[in-house]
PDB file of C-alpha atoms in Angstrom:
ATOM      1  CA  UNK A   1       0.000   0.000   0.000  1.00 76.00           C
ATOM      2  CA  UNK A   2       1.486   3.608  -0.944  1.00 80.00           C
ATOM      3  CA  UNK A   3       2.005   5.628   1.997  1.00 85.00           C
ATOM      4  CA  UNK A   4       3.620   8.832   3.095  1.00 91.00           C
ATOM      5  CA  UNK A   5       6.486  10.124   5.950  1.00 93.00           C
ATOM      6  CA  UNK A   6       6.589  13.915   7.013  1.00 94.00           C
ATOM      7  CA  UNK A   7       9.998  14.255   8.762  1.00 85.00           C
ATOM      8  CA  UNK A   8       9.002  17.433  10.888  1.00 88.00           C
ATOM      9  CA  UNK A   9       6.577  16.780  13.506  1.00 91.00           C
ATOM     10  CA  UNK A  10       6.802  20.234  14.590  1.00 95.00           C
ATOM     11  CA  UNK A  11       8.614  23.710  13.054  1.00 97.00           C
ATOM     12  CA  UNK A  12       9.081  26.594  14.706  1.00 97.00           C
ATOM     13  CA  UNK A  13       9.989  29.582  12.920  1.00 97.00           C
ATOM     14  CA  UNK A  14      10.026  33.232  12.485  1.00 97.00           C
ATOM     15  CA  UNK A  15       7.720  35.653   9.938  1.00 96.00           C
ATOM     16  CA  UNK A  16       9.733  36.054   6.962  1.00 96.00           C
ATOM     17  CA  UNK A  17      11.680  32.778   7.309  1.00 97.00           C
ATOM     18  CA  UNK A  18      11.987  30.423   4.642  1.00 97.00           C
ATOM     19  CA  UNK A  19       9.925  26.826   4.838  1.00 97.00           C
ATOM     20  CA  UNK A  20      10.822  23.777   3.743  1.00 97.00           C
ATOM     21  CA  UNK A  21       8.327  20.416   5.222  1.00 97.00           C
ATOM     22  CA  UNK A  22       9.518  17.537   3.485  1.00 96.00           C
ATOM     23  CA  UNK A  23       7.356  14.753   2.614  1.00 95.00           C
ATOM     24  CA  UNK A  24       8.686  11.224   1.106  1.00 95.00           C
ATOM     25  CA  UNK A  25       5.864   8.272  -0.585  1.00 92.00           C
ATOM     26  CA  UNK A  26       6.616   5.004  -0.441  1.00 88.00           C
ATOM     27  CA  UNK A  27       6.760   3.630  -4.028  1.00 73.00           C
ATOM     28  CA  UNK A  28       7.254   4.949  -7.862  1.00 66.00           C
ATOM     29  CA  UNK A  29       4.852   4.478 -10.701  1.00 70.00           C
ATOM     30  CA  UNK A  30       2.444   7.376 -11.520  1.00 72.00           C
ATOM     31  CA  UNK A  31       2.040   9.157  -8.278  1.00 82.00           C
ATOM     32  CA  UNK A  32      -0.634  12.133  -7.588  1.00 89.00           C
ATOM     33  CA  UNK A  33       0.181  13.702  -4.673  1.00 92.00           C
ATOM     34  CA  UNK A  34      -1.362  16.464  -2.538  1.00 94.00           C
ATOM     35  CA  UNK A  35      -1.139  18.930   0.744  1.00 96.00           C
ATOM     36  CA  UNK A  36      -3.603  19.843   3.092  1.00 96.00           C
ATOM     37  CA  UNK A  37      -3.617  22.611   5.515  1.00 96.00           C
ATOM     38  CA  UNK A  38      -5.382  22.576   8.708  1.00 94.00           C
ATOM     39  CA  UNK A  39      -5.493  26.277  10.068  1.00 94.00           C
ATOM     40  CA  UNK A  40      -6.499  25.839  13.868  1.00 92.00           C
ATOM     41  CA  UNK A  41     -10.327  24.954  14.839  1.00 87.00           C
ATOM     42  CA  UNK A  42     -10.701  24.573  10.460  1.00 88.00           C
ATOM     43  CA  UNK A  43     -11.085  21.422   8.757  1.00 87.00           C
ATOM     44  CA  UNK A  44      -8.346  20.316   6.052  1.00 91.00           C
ATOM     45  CA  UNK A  45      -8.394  22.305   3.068  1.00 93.00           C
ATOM     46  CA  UNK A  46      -6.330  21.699  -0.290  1.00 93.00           C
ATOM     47  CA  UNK A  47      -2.945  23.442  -0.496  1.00 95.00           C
ATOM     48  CA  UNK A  48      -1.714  22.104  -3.809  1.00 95.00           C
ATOM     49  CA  UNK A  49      -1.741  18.807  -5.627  1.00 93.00           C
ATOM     50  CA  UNK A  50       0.408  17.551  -8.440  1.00 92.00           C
ATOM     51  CA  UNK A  51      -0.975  15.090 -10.899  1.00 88.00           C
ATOM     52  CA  UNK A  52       1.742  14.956 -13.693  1.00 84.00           C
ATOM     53  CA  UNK A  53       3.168  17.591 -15.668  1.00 88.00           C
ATOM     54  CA  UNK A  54       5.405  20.775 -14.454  1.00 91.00           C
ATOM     55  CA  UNK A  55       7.189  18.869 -11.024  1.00 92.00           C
ATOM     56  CA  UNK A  56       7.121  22.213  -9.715  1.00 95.00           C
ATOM     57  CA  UNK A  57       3.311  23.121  -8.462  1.00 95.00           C
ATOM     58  CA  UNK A  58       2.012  26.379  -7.230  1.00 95.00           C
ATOM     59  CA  UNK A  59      -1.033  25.958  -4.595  1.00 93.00           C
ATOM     60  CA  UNK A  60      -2.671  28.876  -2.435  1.00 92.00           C
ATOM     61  CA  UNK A  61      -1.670  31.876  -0.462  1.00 93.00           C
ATOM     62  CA  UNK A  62       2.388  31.612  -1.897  1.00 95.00           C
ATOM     63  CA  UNK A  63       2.743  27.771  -1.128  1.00 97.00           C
ATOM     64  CA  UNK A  64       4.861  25.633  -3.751  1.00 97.00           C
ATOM     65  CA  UNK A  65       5.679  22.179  -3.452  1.00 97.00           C
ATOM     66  CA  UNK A  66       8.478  20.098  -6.097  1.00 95.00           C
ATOM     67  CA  UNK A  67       8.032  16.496  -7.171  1.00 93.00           C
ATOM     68  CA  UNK A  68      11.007  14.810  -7.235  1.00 93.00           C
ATOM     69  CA  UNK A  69      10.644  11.173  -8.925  1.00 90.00           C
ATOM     70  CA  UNK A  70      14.292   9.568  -8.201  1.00 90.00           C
ATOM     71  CA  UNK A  71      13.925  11.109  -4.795  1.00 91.00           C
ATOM     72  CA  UNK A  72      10.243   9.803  -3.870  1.00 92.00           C
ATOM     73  CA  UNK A  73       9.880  13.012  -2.615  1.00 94.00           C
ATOM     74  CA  UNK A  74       6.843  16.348  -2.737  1.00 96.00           C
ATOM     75  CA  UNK A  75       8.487  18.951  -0.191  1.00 96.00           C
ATOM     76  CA  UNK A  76       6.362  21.974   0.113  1.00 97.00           C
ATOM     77  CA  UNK A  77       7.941  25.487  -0.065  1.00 97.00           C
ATOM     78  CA  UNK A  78       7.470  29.072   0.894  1.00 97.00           C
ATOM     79  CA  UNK A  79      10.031  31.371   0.402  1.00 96.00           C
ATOM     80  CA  UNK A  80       8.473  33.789   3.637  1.00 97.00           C
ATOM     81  CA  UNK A  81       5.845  32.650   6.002  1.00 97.00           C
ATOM     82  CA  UNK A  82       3.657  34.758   7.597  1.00 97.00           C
ATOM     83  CA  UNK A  83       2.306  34.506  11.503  1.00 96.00           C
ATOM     84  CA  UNK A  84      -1.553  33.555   9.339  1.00 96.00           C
ATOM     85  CA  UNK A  85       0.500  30.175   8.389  1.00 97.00           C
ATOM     86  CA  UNK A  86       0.346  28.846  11.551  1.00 97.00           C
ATOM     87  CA  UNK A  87      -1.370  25.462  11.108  1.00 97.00           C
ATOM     88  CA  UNK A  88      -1.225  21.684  10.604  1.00 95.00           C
ATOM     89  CA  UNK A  89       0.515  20.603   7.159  1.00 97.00           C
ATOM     90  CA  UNK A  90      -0.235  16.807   5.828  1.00 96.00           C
ATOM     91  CA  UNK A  91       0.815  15.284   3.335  1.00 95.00           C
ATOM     92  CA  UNK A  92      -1.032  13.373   0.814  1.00 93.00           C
ATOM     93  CA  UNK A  93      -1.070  10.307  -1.668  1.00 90.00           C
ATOM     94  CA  UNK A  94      -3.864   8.095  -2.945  1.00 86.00           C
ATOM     95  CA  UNK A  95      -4.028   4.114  -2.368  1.00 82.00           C
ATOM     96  CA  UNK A  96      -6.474   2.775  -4.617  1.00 77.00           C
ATOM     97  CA  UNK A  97      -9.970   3.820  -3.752  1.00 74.00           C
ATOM     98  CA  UNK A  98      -8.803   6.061  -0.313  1.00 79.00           C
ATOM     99  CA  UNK A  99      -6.081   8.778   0.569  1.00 84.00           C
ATOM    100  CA  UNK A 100      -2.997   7.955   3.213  1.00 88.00           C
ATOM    101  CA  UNK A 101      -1.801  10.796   4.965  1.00 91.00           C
ATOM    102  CA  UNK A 102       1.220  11.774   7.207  1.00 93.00           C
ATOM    103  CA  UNK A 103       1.487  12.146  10.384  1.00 92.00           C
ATOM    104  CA  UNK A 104       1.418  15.911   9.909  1.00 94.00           C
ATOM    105  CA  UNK A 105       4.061  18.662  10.482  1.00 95.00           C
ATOM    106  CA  UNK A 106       2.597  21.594  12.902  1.00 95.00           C
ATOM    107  CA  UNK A 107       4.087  24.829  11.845  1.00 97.00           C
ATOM    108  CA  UNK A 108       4.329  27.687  14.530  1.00 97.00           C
ATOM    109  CA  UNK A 109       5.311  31.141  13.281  1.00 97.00           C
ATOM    110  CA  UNK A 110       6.287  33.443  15.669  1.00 96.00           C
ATOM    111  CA  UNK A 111       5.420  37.383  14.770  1.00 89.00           C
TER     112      UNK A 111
ATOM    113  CA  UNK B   1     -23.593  25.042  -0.707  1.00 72.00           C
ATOM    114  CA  UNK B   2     -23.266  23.940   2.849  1.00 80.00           C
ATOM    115  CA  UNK B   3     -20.324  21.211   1.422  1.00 92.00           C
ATOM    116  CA  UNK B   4     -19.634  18.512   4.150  1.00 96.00           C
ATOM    117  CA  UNK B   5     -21.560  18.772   6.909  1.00 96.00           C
ATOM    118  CA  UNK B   6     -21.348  17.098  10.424  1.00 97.00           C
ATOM    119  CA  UNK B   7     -23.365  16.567  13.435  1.00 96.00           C
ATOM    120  CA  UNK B   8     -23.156  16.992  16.358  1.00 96.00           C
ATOM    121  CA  UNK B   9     -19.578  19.084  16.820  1.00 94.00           C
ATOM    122  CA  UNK B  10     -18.964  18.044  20.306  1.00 95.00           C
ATOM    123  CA  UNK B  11     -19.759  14.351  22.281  1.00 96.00           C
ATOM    124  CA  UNK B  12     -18.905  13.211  25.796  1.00 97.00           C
ATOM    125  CA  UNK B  13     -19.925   9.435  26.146  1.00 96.00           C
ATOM    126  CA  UNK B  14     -19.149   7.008  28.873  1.00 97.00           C
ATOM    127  CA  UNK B  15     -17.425   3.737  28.227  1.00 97.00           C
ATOM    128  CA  UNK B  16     -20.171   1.596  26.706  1.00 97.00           C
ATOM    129  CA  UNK B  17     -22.258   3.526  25.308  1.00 97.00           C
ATOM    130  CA  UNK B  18     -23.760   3.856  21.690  1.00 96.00           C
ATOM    131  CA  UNK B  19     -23.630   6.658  19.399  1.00 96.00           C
ATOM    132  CA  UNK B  20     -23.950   7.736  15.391  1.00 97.00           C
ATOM    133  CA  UNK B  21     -22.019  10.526  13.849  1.00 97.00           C
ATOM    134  CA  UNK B  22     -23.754  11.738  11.019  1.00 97.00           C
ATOM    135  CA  UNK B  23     -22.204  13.566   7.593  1.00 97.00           C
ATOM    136  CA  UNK B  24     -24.141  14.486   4.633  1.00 97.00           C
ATOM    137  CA  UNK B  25     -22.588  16.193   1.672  1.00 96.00           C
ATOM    138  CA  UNK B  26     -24.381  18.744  -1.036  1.00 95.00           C
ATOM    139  CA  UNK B  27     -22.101  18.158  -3.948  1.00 94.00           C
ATOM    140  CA  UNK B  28     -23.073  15.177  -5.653  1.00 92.00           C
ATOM    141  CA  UNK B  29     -19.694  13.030  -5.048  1.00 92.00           C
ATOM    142  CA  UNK B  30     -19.900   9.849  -5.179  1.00 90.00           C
ATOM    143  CA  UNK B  31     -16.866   8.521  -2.459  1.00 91.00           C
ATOM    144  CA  UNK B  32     -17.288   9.305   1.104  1.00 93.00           C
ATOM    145  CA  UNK B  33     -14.660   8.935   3.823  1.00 94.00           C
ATOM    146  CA  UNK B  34     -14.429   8.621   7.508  1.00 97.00           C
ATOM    147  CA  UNK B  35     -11.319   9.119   9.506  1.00 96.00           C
ATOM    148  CA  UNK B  36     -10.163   9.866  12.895  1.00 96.00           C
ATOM    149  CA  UNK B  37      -7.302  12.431  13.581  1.00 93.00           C
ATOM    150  CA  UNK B  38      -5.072  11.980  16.308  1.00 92.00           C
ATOM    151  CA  UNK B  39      -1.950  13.496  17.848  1.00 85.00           C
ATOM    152  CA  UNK B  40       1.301  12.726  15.961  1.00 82.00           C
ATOM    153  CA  UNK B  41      -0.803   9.944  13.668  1.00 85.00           C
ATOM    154  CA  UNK B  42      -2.483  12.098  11.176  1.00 86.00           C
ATOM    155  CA  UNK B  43      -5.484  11.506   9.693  1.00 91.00           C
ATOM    156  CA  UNK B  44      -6.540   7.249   9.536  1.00 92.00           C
ATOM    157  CA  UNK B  45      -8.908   6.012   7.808  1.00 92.00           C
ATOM    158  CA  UNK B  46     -11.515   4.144   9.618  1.00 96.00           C
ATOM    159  CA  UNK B  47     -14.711   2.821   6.578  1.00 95.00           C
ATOM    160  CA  UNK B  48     -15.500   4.229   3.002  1.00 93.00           C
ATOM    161  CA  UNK B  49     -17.576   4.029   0.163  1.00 92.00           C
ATOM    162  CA  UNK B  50     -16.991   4.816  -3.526  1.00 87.00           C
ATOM    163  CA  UNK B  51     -20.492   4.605  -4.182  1.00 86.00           C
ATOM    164  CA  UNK B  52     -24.215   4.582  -2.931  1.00 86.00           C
ATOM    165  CA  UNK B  53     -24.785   0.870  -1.079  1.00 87.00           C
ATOM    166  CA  UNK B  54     -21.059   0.189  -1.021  1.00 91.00           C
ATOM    167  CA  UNK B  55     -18.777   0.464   1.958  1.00 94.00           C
ATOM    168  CA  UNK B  56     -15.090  -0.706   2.742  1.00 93.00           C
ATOM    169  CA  UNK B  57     -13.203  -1.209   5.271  1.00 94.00           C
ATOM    170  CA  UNK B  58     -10.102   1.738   5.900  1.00 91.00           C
ATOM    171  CA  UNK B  59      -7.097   0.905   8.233  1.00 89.00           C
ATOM    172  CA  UNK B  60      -8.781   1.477  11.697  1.00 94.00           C
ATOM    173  CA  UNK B  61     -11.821  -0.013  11.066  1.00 96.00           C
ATOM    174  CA  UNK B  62     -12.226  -2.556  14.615  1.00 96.00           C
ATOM    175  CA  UNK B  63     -15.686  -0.863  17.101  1.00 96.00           C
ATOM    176  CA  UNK B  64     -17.027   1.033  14.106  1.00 97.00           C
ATOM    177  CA  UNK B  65     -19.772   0.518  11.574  1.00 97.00           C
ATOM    178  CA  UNK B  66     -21.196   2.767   8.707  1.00 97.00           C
ATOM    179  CA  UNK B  67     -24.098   3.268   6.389  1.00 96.00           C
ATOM    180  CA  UNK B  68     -24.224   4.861   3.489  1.00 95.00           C
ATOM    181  CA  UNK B  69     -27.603   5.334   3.561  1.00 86.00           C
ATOM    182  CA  UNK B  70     -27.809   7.222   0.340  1.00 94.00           C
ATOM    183  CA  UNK B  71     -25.605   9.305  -2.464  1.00 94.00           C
ATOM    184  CA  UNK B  72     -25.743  12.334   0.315  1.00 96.00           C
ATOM    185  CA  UNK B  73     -25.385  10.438   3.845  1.00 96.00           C
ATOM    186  CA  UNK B  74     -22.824   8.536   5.606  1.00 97.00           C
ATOM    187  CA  UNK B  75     -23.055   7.773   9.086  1.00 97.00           C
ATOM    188  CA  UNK B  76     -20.283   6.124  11.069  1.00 98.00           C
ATOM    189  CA  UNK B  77     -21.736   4.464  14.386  1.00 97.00           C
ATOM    190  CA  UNK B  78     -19.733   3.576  17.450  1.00 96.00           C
ATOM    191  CA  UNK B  79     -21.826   0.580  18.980  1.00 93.00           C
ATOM    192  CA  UNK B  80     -19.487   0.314  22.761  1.00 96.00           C
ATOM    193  CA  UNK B  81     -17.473   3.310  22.837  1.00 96.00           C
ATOM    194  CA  UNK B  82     -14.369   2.620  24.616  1.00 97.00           C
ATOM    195  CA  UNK B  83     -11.718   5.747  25.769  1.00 97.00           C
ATOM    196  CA  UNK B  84      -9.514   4.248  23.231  1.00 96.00           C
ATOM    197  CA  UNK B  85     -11.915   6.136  20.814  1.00 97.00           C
ATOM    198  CA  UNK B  86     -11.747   9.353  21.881  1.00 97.00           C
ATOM    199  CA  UNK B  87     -10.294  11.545  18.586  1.00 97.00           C
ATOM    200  CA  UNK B  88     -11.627  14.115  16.367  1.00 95.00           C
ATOM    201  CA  UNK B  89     -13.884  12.379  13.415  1.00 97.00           C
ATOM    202  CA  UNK B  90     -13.750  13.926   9.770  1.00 96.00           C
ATOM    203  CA  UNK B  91     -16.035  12.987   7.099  1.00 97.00           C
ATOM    204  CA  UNK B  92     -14.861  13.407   3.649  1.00 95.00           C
ATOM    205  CA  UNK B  93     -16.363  13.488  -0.066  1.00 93.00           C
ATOM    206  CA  UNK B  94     -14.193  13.119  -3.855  1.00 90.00           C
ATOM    207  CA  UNK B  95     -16.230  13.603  -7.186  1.00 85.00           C
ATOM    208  CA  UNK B  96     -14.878  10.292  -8.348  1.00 73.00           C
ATOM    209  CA  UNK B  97     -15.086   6.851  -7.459  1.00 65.00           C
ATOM    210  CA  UNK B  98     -11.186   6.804  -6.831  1.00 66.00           C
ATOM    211  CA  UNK B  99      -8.876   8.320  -4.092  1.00 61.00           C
ATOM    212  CA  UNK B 100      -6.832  10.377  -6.546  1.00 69.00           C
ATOM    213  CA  UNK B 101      -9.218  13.111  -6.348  1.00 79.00           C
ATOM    214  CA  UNK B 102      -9.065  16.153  -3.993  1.00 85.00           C
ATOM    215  CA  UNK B 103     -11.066  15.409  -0.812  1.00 89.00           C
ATOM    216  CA  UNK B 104     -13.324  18.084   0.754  1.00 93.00           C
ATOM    217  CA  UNK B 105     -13.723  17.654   4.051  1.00 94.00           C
ATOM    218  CA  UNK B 106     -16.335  18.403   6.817  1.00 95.00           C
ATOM    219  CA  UNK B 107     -15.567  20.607  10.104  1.00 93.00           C
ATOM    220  CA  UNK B 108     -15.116  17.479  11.983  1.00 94.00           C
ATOM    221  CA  UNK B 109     -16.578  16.041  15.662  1.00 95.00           C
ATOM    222  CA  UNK B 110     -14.771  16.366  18.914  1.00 95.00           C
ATOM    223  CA  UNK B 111     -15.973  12.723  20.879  1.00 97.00           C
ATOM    224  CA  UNK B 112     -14.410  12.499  24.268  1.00 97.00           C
ATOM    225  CA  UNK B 113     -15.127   8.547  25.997  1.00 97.00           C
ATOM    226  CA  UNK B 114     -14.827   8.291  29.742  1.00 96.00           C
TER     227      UNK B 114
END
């Protein structure tokens, strides 16, 4: 069964630092991947997903995130995080008929 | 468009007793998910269904059962709650039949068992 490993359980950082959660699956072949974002009290909402095409994939409010096939790997990116960024980050992949996610790396941005 | 709804938001039970969590989605998708969320495990999921009289079993399934009692509803039902079950419970819905769509997910329910 595919599956997926967030390294960070928890990143500290502050506004205007650069973010980098990393996010490995567990097995090649043609791979859609996604990230969710759970802002506190919310429910998961869609960051970004990549389905094939440009490895490099632009989701919401500045996120990126870059597939990297011989690495098994869909890090997500933001080149300056802002204090509103403070939430829950999972990682995504499908497994026949139902998603697996990661644990889930909380992000804590200090103003 | 309401989306994914949930009832109730909150639930204290004691060990033993019975309960149904109820989600019903406005979008005409035809998968529905339930997982729990816990501390440092993510999201795991517990039963789906790709379609209308179908369900499956997800990774956590042991002291749950669902119905999908239509294309809108699926309930998940704890039958002896035990405090091993206390988590947050999200529903989920995808367009498709398959996982490889995005989910949209419901504001989840907060069940606490003594």
């Amino acid at each position: 069964a595919q599956s997926v490993s967030q390294h960070n359980h928890h990143v500290i950082l502050s506004e205007a630092a650069s973010l980098e959660l990393g996010c490995n699956y567990s097995y090649g072949g043609t791979v859609n991947l996604f990230w969710y974002v759970q802002y506190p009290g919310q429910h998961l909402q869609l960051l970004l997903k990549y389905f094939s095409g440009d490895p490099l994939v632009k989701g919401i409010k500045g996120f990126e995130a870059e597939f990297i096939k011989s690495k098994f790997s869909f890090n997500l990116r933001k080149p300056s995080v802002q204090w509103s960024d403070t939430a829950e980050y999972f990682c995504a992949v499908p497994n026949n008929n139902d998603m697996r996610f990661g644990a889930g790396t909380r992000l804590t941005v200090k103003p | 468009n309401a989306g994914v709804t949930q009832t109730p938001k909150f639930q204290v039970l004691k060990t033993g007793q019975s309960m149904t969590l109820q989600c019903a989605q406005d979008m005409n998708h035809n998968s529905m998910y339930w997982y729990r969320q816990d501390p440092g495990m993510g999201l795991r999921l517990i039963y789906y269904s790709a379609s209308e009289g179908t369900t499956d079993k997800g990774e956590v399934p042991n002291g749950y059962n669902v119905s999908r009692l239509n294309k809108r509803e699926f309930s998940l039902r704890l039958e002896s709650a035990a405090p091993s079950q206390t988590s947050v419970y999200f529903c989920a819905s995808i367009r498709g039949w398959t996982g490889d769509n995005e989910q949209f997910f419901g504001p989840g329910t907060r069940l606490t068992v003594l």
